[in-house]
Tab-separated table of C-alpha atoms in Angstrom:
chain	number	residue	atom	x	y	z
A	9	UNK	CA	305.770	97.174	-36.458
A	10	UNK	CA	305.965	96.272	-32.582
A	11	UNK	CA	305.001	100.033	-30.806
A	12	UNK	CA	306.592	98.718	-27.592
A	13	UNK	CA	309.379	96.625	-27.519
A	14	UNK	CA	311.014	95.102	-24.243
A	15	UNK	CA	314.107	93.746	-23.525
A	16	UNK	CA	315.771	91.038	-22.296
A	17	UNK	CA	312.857	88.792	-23.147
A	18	UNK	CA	314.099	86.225	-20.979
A	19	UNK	CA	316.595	86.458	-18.237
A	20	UNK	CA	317.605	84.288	-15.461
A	21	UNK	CA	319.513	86.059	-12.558
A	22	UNK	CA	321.260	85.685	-9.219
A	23	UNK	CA	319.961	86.505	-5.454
A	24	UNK	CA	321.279	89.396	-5.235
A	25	UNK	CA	322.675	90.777	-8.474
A	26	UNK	CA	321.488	93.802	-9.932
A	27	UNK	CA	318.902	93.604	-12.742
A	28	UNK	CA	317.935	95.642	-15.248
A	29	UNK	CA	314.633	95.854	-17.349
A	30	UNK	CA	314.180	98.271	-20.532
A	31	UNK	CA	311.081	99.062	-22.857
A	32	UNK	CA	310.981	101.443	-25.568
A	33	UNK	CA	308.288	102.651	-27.008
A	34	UNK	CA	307.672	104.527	-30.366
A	35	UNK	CA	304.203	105.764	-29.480
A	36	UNK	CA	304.883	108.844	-28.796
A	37	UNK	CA	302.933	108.231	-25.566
A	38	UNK	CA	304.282	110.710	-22.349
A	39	UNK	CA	303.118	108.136	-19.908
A	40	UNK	CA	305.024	104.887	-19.152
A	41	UNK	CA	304.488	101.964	-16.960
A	42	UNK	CA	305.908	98.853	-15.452
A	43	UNK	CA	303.399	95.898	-14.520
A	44	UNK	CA	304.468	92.227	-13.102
A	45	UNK	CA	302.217	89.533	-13.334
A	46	UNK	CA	301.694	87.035	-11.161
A	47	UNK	CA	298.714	83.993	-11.579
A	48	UNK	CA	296.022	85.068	-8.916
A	49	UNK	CA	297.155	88.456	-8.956
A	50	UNK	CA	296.567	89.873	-11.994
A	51	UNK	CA	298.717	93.010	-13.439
A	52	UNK	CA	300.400	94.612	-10.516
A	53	UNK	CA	301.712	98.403	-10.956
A	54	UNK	CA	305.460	98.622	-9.943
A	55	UNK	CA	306.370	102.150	-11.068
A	56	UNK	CA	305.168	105.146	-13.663
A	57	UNK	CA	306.609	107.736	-15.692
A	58	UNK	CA	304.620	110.578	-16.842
A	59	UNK	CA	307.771	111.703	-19.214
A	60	UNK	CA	311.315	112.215	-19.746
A	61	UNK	CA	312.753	112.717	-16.013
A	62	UNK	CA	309.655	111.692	-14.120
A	63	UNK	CA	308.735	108.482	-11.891
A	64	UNK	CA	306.371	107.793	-9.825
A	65	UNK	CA	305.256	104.567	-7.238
A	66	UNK	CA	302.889	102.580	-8.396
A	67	UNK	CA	301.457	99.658	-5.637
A	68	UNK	CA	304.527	97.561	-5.353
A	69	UNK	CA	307.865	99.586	-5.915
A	70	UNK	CA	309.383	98.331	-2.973
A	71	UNK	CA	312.624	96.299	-4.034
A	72	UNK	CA	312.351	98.335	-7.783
A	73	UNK	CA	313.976	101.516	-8.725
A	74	UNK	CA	312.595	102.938	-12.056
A	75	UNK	CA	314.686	105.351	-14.566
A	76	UNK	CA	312.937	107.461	-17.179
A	77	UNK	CA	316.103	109.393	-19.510
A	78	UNK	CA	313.939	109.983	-22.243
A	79	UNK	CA	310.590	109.959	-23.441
A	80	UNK	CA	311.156	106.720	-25.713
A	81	UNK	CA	313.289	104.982	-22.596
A	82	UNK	CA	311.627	103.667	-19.630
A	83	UNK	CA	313.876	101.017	-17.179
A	84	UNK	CA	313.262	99.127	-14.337
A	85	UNK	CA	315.991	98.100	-12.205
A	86	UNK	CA	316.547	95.856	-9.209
A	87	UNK	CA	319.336	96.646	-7.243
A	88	UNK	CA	319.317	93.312	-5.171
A	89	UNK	CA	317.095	90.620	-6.834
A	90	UNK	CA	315.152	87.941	-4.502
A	91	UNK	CA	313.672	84.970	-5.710
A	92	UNK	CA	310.245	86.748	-4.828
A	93	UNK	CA	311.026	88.997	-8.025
A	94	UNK	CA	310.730	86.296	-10.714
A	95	UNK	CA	307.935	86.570	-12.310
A	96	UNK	CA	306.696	88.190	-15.830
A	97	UNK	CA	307.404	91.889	-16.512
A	98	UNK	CA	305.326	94.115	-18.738
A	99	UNK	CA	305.835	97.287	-19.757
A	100	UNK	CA	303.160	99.321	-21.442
A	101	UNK	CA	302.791	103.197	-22.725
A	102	UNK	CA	299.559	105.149	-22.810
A	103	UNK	CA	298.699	108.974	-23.704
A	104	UNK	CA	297.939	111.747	-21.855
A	105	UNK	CA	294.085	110.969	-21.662
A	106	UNK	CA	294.229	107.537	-20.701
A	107	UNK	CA	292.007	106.025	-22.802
A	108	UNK	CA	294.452	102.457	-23.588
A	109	UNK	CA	297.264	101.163	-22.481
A	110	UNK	CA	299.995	99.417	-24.989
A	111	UNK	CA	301.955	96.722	-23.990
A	112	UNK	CA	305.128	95.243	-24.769
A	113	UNK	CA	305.521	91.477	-24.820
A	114	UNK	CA	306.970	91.066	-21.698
A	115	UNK	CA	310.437	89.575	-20.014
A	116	UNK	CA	310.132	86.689	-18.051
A	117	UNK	CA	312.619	87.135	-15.560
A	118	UNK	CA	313.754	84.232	-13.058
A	119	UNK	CA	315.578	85.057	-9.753
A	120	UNK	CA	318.051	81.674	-8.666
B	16	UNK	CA	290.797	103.371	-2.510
B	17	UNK	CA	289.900	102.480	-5.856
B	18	UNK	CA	289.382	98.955	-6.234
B	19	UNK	CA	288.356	96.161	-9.021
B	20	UNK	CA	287.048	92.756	-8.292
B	21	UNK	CA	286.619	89.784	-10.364
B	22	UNK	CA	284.727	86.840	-9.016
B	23	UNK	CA	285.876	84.375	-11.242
B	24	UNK	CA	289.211	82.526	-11.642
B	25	UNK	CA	288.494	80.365	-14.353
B	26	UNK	CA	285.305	79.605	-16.663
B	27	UNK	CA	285.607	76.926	-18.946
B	28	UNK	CA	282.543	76.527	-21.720
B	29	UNK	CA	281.698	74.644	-24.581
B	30	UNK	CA	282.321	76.065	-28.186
B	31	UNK	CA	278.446	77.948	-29.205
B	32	UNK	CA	277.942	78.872	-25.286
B	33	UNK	CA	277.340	82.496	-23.583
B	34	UNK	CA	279.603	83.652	-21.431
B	35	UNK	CA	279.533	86.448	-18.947
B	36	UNK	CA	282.800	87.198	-16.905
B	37	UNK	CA	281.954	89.312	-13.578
B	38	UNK	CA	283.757	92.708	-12.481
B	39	UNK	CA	282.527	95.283	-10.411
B	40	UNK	CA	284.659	98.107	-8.857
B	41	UNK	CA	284.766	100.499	-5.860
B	42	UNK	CA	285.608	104.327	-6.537
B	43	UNK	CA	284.870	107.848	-5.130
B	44	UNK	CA	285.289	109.466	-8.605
B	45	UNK	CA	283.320	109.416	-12.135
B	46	UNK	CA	284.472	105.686	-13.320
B	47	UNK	CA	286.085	105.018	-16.570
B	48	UNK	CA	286.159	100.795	-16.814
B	49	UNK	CA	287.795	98.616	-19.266
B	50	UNK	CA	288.197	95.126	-20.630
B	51	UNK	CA	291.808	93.920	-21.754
B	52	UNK	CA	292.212	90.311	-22.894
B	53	UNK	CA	295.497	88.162	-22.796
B	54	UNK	CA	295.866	85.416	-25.408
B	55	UNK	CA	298.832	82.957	-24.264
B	56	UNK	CA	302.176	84.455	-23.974
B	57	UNK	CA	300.986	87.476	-25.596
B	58	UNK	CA	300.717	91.066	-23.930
B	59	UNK	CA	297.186	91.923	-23.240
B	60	UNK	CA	295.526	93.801	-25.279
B	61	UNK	CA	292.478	96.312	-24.752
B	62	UNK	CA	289.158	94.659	-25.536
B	63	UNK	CA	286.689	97.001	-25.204
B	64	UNK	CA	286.100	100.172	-22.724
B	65	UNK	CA	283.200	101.460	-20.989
B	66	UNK	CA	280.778	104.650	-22.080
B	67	UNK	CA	278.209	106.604	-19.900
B	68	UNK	CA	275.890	104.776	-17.478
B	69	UNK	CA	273.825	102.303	-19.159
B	70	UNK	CA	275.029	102.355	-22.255
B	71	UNK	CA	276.682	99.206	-24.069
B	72	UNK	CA	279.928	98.785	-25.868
B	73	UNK	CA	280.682	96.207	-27.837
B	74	UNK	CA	283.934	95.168	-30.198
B	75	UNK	CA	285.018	92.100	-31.514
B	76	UNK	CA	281.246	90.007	-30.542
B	77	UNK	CA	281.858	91.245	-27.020
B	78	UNK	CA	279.571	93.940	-24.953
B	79	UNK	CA	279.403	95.409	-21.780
B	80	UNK	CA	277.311	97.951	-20.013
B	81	UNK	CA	278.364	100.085	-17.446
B	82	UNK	CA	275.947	100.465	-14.153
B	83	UNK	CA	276.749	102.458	-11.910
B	84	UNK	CA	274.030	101.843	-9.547
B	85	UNK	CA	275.790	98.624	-9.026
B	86	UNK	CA	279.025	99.288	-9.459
B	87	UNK	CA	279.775	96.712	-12.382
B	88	UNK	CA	280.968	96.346	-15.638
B	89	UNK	CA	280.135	92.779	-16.744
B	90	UNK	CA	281.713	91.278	-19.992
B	91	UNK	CA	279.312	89.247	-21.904
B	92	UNK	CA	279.578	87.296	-25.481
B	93	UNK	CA	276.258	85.208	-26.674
B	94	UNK	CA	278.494	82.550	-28.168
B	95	UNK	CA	282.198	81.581	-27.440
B	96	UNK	CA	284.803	80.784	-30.393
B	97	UNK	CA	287.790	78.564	-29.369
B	98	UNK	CA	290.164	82.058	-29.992
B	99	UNK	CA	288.447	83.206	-27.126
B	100	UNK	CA	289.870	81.057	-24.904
B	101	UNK	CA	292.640	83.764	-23.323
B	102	UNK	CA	292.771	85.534	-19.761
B	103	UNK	CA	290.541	88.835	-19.581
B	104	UNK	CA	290.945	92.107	-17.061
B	105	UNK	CA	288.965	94.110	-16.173
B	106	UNK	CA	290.609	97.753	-15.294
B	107	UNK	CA	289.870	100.809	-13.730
B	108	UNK	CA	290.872	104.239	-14.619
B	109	UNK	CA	292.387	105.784	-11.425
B	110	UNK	CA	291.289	109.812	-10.576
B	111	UNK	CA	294.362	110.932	-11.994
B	112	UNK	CA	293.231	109.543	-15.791
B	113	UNK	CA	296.975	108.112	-15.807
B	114	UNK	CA	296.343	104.500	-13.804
B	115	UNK	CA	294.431	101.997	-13.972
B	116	UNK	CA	293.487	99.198	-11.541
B	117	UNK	CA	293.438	96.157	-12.861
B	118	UNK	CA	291.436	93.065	-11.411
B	119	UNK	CA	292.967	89.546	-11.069
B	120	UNK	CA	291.821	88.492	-14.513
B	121	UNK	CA	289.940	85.844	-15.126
B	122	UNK	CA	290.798	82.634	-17.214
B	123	UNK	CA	288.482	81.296	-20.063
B	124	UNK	CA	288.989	78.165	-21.872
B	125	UNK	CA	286.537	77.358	-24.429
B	126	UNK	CA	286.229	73.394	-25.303
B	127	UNK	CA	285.239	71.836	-28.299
């Protein structure tokens, strides 16, 4: 049974609509994370939670906002999409002693 | 900062061949490396992960050694399956033992 589970899985948006991206994860895990990848640029860090109420910047967040309610619950949200967002979104959980990472399978979101 | 670095964009081998996929990394702190491998339109997945200096790791047919007197963490197989045809990372645990860096990933097809 899928530990991390993403949704949309697809999901085709306007310039400049608001988006928004949630993963849940039944891990158990306190930390929380939100990757986009890109061909040439492997798995980019957008934004991390380290549990219910926390977020942090990861090496992109510009143009991402990132909501953590609840330890299960981890969103990302674009306020004001750009084409320059589309691209594939993972989200992924991982313990305390960050030994692995598990991801979900991903929304392929496409900005218009 | 920290850093990861794969050499490689794409290998493509015949079924039966070795294979070694490059990474090497830049950090100030005691490094903690891993492998994560991507099979298409799958989430990646973690592959193997490193030990203490100059010791080998291996899961699944695959091995690495971490040295630190170079800096690398090398992924190596002594004969490719068509499965292993998928896109492999190679990541970095940050300082804070809740990040990782991940390289650009490199892409292995494995022909007949």
């Amino acid at each position: 049974e899928a530990a991390v589970t993403q949704s949309p899985r697809n999901k085709v948006a306007v310039t400049g609509g608001k988006v928004t991206l949630s993963c849940n994860q039944t891990n158990n895990h306190n930390n929380m994370y939100w990757y986009r990848q890109d061909t040439g640029h492997g798995l980019r860090l957008i934004h991390y939670s380290y549990g219910a109420g926390s977020t942090e910047k990861g090496d992109i967040p510009d143009g991402y906002k990132a909501s953590r309610p609840s330890q299960e619950n981890f969103s990302l949200i674009l306020e004001l999409a750009t084409p320059s967002q589309t691209s594939v979104y993972f989200c992924a959980s991982g313990d305390a002693k960050g030994w692995e990472q598990y991801f979900g399978p991903g929304t392929r979101l496409t900005v218009l | 900062g920290d850093s990861v670095t794969q050499t490689e964009g794409l290998v493509t081998l015949t079924k039966g061949l070795p294979v070694m996929l490059n990474c090497t990394y830049q950090t100030t702190y005691s490094p903690f490396l891993f492998w994560y491998v991507q099979h298409l339109n799958e989430a990646p997945k973690l592959l193997l992960k490193s030990s203490t200096d100059n010791k080998r790791t291996e899961h699944q047919g695959f091995y690495a050694t971490l040295h630190k007197s170079s800096s690398s963490f090398h992924l190596q197989k002594s004969s490719v399956q068509l499965s292993d045809s998928a896109l492999y990372f190679c990541a970095l645990r940050e300082s804070n033992y809740n990040v990782l860096y991940f390289g650009s990933g490199t892409k292995l097809t494995v022909e007949p």
